[in-house]
Coordinates of N, CA and C in Angstrom, one line a residue:
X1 N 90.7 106.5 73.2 CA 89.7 107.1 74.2 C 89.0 108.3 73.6
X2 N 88.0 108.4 74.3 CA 87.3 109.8 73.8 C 87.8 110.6 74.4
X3 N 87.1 112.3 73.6 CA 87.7 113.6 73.9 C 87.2 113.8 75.6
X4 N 86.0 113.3 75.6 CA 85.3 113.7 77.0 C 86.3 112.6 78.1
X5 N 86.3 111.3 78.2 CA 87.1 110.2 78.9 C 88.3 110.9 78.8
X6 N 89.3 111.4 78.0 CA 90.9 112.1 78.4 C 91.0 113.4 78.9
X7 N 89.6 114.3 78.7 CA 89.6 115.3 79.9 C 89.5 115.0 81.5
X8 N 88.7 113.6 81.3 CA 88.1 113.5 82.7 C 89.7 113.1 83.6
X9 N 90.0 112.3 82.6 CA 91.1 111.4 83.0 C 92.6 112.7 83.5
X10 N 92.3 114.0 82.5 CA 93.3 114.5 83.2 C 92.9 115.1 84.5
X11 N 91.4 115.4 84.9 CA 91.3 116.2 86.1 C 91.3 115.4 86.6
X12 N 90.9 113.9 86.8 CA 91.1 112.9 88.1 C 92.3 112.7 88.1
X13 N 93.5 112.9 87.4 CA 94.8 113.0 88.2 C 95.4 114.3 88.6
X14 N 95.5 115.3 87.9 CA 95.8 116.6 88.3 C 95.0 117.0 89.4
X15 N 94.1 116.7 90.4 CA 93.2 117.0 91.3 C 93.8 116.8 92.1
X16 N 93.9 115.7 92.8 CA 94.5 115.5 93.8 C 95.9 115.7 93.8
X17 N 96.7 115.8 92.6 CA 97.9 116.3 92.6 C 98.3 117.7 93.4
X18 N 97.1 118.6 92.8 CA 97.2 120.1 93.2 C 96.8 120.1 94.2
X19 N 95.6 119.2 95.0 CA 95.3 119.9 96.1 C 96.4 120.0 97.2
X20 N 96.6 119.4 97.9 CA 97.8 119.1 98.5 C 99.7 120.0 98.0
X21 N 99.0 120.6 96.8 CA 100.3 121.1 96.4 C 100.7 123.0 97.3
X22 N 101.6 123.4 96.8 CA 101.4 124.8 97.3 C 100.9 126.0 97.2
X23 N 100.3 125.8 96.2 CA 99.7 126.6 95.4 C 98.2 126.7 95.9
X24 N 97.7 125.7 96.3 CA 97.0 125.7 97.1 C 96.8 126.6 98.6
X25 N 98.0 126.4 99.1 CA 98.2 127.0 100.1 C 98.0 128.2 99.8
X26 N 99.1 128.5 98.8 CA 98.8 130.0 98.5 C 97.9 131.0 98.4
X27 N 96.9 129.8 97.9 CA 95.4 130.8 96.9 C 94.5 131.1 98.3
X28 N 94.9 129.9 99.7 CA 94.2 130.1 100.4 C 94.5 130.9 101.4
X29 N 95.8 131.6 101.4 CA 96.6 132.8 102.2 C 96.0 134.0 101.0
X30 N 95.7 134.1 99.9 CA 95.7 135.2 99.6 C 94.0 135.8 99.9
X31 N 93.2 134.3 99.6 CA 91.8 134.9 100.2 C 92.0 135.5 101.6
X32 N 92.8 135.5 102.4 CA 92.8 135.7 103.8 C 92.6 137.4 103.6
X33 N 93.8 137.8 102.4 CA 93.8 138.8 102.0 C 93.5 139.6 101.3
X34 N 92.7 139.8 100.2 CA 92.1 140.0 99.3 C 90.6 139.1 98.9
X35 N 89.3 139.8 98.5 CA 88.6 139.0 98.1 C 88.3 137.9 97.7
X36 N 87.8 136.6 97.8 CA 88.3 135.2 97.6 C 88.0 135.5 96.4
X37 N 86.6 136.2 95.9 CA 86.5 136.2 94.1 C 87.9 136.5 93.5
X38 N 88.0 137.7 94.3 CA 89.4 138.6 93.1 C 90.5 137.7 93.1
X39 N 90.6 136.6 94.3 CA 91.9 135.7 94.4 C 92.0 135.0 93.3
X40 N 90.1 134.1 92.9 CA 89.8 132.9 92.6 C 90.3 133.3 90.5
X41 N 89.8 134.5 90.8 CA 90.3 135.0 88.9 C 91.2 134.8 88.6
X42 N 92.4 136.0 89.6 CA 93.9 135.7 89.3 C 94.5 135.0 89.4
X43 N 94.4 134.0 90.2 CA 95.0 132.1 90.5 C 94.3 131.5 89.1
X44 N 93.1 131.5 88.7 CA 92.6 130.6 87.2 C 93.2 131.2 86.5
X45 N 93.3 132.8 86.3 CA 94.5 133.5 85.3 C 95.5 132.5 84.9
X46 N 96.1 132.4 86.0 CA 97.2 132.3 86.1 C 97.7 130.7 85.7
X47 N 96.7 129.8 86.6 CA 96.5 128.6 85.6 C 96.2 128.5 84.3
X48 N 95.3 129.1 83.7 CA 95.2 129.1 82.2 C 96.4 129.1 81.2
X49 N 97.5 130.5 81.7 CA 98.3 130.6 81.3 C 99.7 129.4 81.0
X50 N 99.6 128.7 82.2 CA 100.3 127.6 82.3 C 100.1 126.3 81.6
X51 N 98.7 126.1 81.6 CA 98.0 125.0 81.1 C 98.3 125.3 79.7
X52 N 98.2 126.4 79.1 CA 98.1 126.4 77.7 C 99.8 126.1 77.6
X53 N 100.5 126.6 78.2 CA 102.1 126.4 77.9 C 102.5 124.8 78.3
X54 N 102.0 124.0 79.3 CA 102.1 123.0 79.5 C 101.5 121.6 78.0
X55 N 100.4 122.4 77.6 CA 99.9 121.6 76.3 C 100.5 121.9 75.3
X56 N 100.6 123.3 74.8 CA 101.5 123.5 73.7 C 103.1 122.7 73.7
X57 N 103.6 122.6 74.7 CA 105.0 121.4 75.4 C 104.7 120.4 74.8
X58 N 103.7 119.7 75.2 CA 103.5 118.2 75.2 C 102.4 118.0 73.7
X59 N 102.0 119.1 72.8 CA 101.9 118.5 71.9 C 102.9 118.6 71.0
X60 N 104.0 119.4 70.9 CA 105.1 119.7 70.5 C 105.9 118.3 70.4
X61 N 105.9 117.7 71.7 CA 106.8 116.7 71.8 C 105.9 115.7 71.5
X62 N 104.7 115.4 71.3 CA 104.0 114.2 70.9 C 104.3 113.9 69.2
X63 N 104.5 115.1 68.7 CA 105.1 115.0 67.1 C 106.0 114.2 67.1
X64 N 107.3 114.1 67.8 CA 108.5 113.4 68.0 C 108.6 111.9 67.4
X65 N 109.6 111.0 67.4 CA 109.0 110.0 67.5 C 108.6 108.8 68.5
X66 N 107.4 108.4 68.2 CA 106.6 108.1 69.3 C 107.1 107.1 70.9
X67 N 107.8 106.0 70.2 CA 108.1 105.5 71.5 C 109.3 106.4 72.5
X68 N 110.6 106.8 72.2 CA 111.0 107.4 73.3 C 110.0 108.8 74.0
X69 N 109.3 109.6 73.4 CA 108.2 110.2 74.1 C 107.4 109.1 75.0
X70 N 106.8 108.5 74.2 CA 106.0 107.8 75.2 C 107.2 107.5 76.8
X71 N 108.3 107.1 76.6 CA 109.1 106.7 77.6 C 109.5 108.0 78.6
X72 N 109.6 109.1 77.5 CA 109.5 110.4 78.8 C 108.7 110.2 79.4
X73 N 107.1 110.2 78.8 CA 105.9 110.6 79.2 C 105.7 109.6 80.7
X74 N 106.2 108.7 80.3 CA 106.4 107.4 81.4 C 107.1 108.1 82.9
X75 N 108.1 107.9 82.5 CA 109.2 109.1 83.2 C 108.7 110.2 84.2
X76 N 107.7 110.5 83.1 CA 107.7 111.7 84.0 C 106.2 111.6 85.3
X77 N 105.8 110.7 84.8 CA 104.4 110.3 86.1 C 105.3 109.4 87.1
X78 N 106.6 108.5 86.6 CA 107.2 108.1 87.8 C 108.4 108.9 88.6
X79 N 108.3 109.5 88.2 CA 109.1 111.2 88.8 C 107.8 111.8 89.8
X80 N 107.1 112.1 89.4 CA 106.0 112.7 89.9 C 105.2 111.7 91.1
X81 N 105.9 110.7 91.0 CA 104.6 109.6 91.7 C 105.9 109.1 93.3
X82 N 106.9 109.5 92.8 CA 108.1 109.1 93.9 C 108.3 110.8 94.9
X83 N 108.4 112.5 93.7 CA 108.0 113.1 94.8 C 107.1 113.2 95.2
X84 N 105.7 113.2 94.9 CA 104.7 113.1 96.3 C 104.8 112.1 97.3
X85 N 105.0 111.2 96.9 CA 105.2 110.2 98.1 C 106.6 110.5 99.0
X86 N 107.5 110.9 98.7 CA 108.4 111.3 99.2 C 107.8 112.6 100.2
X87 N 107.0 113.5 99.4 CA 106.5 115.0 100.6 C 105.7 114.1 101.5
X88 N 105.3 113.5 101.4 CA 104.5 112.8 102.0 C 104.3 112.7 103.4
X89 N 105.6 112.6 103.9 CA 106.1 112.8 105.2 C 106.6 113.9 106.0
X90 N 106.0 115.3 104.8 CA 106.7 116.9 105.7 C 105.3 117.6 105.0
X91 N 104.7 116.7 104.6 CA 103.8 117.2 103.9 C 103.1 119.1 105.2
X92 N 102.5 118.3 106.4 CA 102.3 119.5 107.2 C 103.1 120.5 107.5
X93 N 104.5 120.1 107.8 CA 105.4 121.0 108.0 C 105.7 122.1 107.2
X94 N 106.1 121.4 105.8 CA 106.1 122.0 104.8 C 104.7 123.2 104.6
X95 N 103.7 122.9 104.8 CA 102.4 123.8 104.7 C 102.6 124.8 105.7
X96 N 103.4 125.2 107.0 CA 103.2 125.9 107.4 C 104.2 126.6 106.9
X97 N 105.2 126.2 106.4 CA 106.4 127.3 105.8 C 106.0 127.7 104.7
X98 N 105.2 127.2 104.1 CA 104.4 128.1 102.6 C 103.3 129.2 102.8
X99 N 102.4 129.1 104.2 CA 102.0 129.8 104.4 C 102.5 131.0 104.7
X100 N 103.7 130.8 105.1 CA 104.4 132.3 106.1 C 105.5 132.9 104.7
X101 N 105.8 131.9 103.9 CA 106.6 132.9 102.6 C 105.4 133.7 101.7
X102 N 104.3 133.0 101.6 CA 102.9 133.3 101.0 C 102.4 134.5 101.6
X103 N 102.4 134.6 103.1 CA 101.7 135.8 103.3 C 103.1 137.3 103.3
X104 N 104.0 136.9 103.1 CA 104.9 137.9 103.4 C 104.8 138.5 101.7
X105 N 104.3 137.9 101.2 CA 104.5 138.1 99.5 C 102.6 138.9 99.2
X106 N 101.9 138.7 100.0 CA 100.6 139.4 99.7 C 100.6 140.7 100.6
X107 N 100.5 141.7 99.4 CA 100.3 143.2 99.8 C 98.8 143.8 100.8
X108 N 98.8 143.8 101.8 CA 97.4 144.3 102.4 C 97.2 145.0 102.0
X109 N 95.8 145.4 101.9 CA 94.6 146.9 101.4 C 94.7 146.8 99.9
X110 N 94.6 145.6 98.9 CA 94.9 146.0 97.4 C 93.5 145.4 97.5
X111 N 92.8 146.1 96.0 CA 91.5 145.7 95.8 C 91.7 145.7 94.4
X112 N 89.7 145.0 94.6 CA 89.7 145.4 92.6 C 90.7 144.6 92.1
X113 N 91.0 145.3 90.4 CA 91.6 144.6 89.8 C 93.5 144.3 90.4
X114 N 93.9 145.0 91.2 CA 94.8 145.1 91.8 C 94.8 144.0 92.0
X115 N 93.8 143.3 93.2 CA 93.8 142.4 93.9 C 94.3 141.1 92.8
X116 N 93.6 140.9 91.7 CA 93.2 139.7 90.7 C 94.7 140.0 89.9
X117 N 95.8 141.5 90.0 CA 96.7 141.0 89.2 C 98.0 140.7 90.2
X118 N 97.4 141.1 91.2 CA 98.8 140.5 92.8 C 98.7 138.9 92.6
X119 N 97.4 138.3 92.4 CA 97.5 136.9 92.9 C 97.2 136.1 91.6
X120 N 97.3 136.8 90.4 CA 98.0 135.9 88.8 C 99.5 135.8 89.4
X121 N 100.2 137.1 89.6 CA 101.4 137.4 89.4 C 102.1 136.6 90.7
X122 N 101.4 136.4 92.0 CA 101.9 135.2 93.1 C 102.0 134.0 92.3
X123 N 101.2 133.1 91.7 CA 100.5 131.7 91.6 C 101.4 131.5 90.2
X124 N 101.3 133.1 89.3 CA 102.0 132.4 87.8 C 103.6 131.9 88.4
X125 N 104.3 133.3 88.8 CA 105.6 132.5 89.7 C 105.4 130.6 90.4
X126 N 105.0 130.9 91.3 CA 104.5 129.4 92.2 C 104.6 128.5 91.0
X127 N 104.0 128.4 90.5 CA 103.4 127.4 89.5 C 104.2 127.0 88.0
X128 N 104.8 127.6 88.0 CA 106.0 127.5 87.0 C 106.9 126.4 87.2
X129 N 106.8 125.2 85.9 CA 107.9 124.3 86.5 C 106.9 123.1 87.3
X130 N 105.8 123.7 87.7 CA 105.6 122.5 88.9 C 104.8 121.3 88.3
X131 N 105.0 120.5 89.3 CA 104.6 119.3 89.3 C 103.0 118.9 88.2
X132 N 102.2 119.6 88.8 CA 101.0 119.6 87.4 C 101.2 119.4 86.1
X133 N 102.0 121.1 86.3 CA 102.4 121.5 85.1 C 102.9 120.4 84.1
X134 N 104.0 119.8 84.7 CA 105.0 118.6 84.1 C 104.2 117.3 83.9
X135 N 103.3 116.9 84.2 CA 102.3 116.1 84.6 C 100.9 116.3 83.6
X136 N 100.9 117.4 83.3 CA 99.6 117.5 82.2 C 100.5 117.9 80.8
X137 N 101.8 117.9 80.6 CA 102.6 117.8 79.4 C 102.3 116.2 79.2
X138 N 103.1 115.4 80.0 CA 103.1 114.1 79.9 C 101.6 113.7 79.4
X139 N 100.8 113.7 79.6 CA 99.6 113.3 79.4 C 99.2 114.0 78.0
X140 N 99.5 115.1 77.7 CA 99.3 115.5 76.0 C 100.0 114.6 75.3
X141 N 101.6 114.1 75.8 CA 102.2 113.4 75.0 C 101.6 111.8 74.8
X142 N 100.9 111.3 75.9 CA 100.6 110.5 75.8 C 99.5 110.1 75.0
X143 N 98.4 110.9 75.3 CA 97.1 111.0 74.4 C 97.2 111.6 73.2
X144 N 98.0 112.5 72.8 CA 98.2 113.4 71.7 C 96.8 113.9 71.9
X145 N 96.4 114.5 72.6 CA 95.1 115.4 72.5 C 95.6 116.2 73.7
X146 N 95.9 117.7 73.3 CA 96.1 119.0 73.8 C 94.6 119.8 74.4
X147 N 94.0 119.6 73.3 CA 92.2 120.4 73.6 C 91.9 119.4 75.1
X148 N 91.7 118.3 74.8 CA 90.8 117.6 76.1 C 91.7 117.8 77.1
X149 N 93.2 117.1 77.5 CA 94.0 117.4 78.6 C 94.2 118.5 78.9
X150 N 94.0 119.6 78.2 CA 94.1 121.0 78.7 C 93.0 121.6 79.7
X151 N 91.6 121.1 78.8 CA 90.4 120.9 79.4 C 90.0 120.4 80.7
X152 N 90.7 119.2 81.0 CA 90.6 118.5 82.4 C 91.6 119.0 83.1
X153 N 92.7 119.7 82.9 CA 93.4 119.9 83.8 C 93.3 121.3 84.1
X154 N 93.2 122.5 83.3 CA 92.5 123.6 83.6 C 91.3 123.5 84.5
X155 N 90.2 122.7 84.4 CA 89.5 122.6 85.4 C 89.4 121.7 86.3
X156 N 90.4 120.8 87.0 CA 91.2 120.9 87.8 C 91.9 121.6 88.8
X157 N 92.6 122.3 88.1 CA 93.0 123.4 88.9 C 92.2 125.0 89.5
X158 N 91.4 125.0 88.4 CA 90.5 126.1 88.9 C 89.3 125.7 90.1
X159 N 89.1 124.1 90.1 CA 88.5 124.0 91.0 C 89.0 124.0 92.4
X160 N 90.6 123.4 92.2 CA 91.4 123.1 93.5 C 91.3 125.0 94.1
X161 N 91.5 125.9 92.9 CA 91.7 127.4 93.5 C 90.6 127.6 94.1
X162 N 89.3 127.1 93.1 CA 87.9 127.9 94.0 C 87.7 127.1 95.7
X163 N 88.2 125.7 95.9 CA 88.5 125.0 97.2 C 89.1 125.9 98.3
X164 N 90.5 126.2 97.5 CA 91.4 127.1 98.5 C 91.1 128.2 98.7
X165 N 90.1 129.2 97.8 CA 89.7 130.5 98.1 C 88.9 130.8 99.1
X166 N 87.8 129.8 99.5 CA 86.4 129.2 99.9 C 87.0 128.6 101.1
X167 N 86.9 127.3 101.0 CA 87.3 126.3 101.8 C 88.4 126.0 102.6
X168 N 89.1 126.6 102.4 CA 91.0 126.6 102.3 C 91.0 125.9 104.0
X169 N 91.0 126.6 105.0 CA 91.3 126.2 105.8 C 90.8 125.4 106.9
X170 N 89.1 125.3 106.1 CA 88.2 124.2 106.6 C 89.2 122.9 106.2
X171 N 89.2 123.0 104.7 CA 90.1 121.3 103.9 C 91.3 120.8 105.1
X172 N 92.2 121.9 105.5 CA 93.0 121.9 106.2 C 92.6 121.2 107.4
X173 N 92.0 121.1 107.9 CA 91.3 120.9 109.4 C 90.8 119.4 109.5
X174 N 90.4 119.0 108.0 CA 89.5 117.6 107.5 C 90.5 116.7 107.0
X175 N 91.1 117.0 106.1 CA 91.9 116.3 105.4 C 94.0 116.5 105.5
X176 N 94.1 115.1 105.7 CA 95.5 115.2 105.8 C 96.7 115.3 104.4
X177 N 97.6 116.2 104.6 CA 97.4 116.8 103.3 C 98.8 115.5 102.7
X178 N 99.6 115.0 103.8 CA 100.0 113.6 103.1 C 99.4 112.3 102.7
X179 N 98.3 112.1 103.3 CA 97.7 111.2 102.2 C 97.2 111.4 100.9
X180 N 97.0 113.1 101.4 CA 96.8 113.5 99.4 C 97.7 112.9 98.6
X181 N 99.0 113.7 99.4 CA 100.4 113.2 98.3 C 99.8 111.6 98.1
X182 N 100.1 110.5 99.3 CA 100.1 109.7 98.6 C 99.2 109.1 97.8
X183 N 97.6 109.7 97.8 CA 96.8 109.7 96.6 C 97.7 109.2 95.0
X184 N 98.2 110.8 95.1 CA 98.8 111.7 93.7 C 99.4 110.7 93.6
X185 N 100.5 110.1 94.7 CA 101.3 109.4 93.8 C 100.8 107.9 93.5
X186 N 99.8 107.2 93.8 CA 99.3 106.0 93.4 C 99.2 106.1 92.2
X187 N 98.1 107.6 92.2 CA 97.8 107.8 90.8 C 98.6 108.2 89.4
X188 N 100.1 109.1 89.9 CA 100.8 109.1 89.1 C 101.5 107.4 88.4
X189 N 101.8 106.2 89.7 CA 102.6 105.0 89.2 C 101.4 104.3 88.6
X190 N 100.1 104.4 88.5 CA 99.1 103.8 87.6 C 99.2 104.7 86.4
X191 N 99.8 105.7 85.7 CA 99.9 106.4 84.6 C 100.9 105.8 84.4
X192 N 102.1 106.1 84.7 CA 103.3 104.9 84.2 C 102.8 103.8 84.1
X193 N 102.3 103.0 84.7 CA 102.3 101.3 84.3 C 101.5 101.4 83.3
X194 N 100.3 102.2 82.6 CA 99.9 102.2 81.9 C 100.2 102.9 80.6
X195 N 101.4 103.5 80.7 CA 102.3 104.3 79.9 C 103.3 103.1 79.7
X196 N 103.9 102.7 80.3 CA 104.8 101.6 80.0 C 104.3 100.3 79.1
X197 N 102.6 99.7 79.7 CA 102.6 99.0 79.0 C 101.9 99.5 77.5
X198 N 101.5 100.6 77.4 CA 101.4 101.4 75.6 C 102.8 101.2 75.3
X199 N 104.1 101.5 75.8 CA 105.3 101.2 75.2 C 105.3 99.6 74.6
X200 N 105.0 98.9 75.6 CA 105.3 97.4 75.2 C 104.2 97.4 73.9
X201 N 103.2 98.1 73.6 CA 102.0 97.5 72.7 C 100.8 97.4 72.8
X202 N 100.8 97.0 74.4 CA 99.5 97.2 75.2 C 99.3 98.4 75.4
X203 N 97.6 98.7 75.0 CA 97.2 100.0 75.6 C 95.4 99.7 76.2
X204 N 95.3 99.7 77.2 CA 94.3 99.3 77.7 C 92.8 100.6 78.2
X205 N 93.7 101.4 77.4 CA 92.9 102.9 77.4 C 92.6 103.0 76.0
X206 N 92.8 102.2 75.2 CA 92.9 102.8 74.1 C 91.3 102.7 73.2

């Protein structure tokens, strides 16, 4: 695949992964609180930070040798593809308990650069470990291209932040946020099947 097709390929799965995620929620409690710009900086901060740690992971382990990676890599979109579908069903519930640990964690009257290092320092916590995260490793491993999957999934998620800074609770109102999950997870068990059959030999992306 090309450099441009394995960017795109990471933001059309990490997209719908995050929106629906909590982090989302988050970015959209903190615009409540702070400037949506100053939110929208410190949440992309904050993603960059991860994204680069998440690629640097997964090119690390793409060195390895190749088929049992490939079979994490596998692994790890059908991990990812059973919990969303699994939230699937508290998916709302769950959104309102994120909002209330979210807003108890945002300081009122912070501005300025304040504001942009309260909501790196929310989102880098949040985001640590998660699902994306784990999710755009796999996909370095898979492609062995760190530059482009970093690319698509960095902007990915900075778009899902600029949604939730902006839009946050319009999205809320429109869209139901468990059929996101089960979006994500379609899209995660079509990365496995397609991860699995590059294990067997087949690669139909290739």
């Amino acid at each position: 695949m090309s450099a441009l097709a394995i960017a795109a390929t990471a933001f059309v799965l990490i997209f719908p992964i995050e929106l629906p995620d909590k982090t989302f929620i988050a970015t959209l409690v903190l615009a409540t609180r702070y400037k949506p710009l100053a939110v929208w900086v410190g949440v992309t901060a904050a993603f960059l930070v991860q994204t680069v740690v998440a690629c640097t992971l997964g090119g690390l382990l793409a060195h390895l040798p190749r088929t049992p990676v490939e079979v994490v890599a596998g692994l790890l979109f059908l991990v990812g593809a059973v919990i969303l579908w699994r939230g699937a069903a508290h998916a709302e519930a769950e959104e309102a308990e994120t909002e209330h640990e979210f807003a108890a964690k945002a300081r009122a009257g912070v501005h300025g650069w304040r504001a942009v290092g309260a909501s790196f320092l929310v989102l880098f916590v949040a985001e640590w470990g998660d699902l994306s995260q784990l999710l755009t490793a796999g996909l370095v491993v898979r492609y062995n291209a760190p530059v482009p999957v970093g690319i698509g999934a960095f902007l990915a998620l900075a778009t899902v932040s600029a949604l939730g800074a902006v839009l946050g609770r319009t999205l809320l109102k429109r869209i139901r946020l468990g059929t996101l999950h089960r979006v994500g997870a379609g899209l995660c068990l079509l990365m496995f099947g397609l991860t699995a059959l590059q294990v067997a030999g087949v690669d139909l992306l290739a």
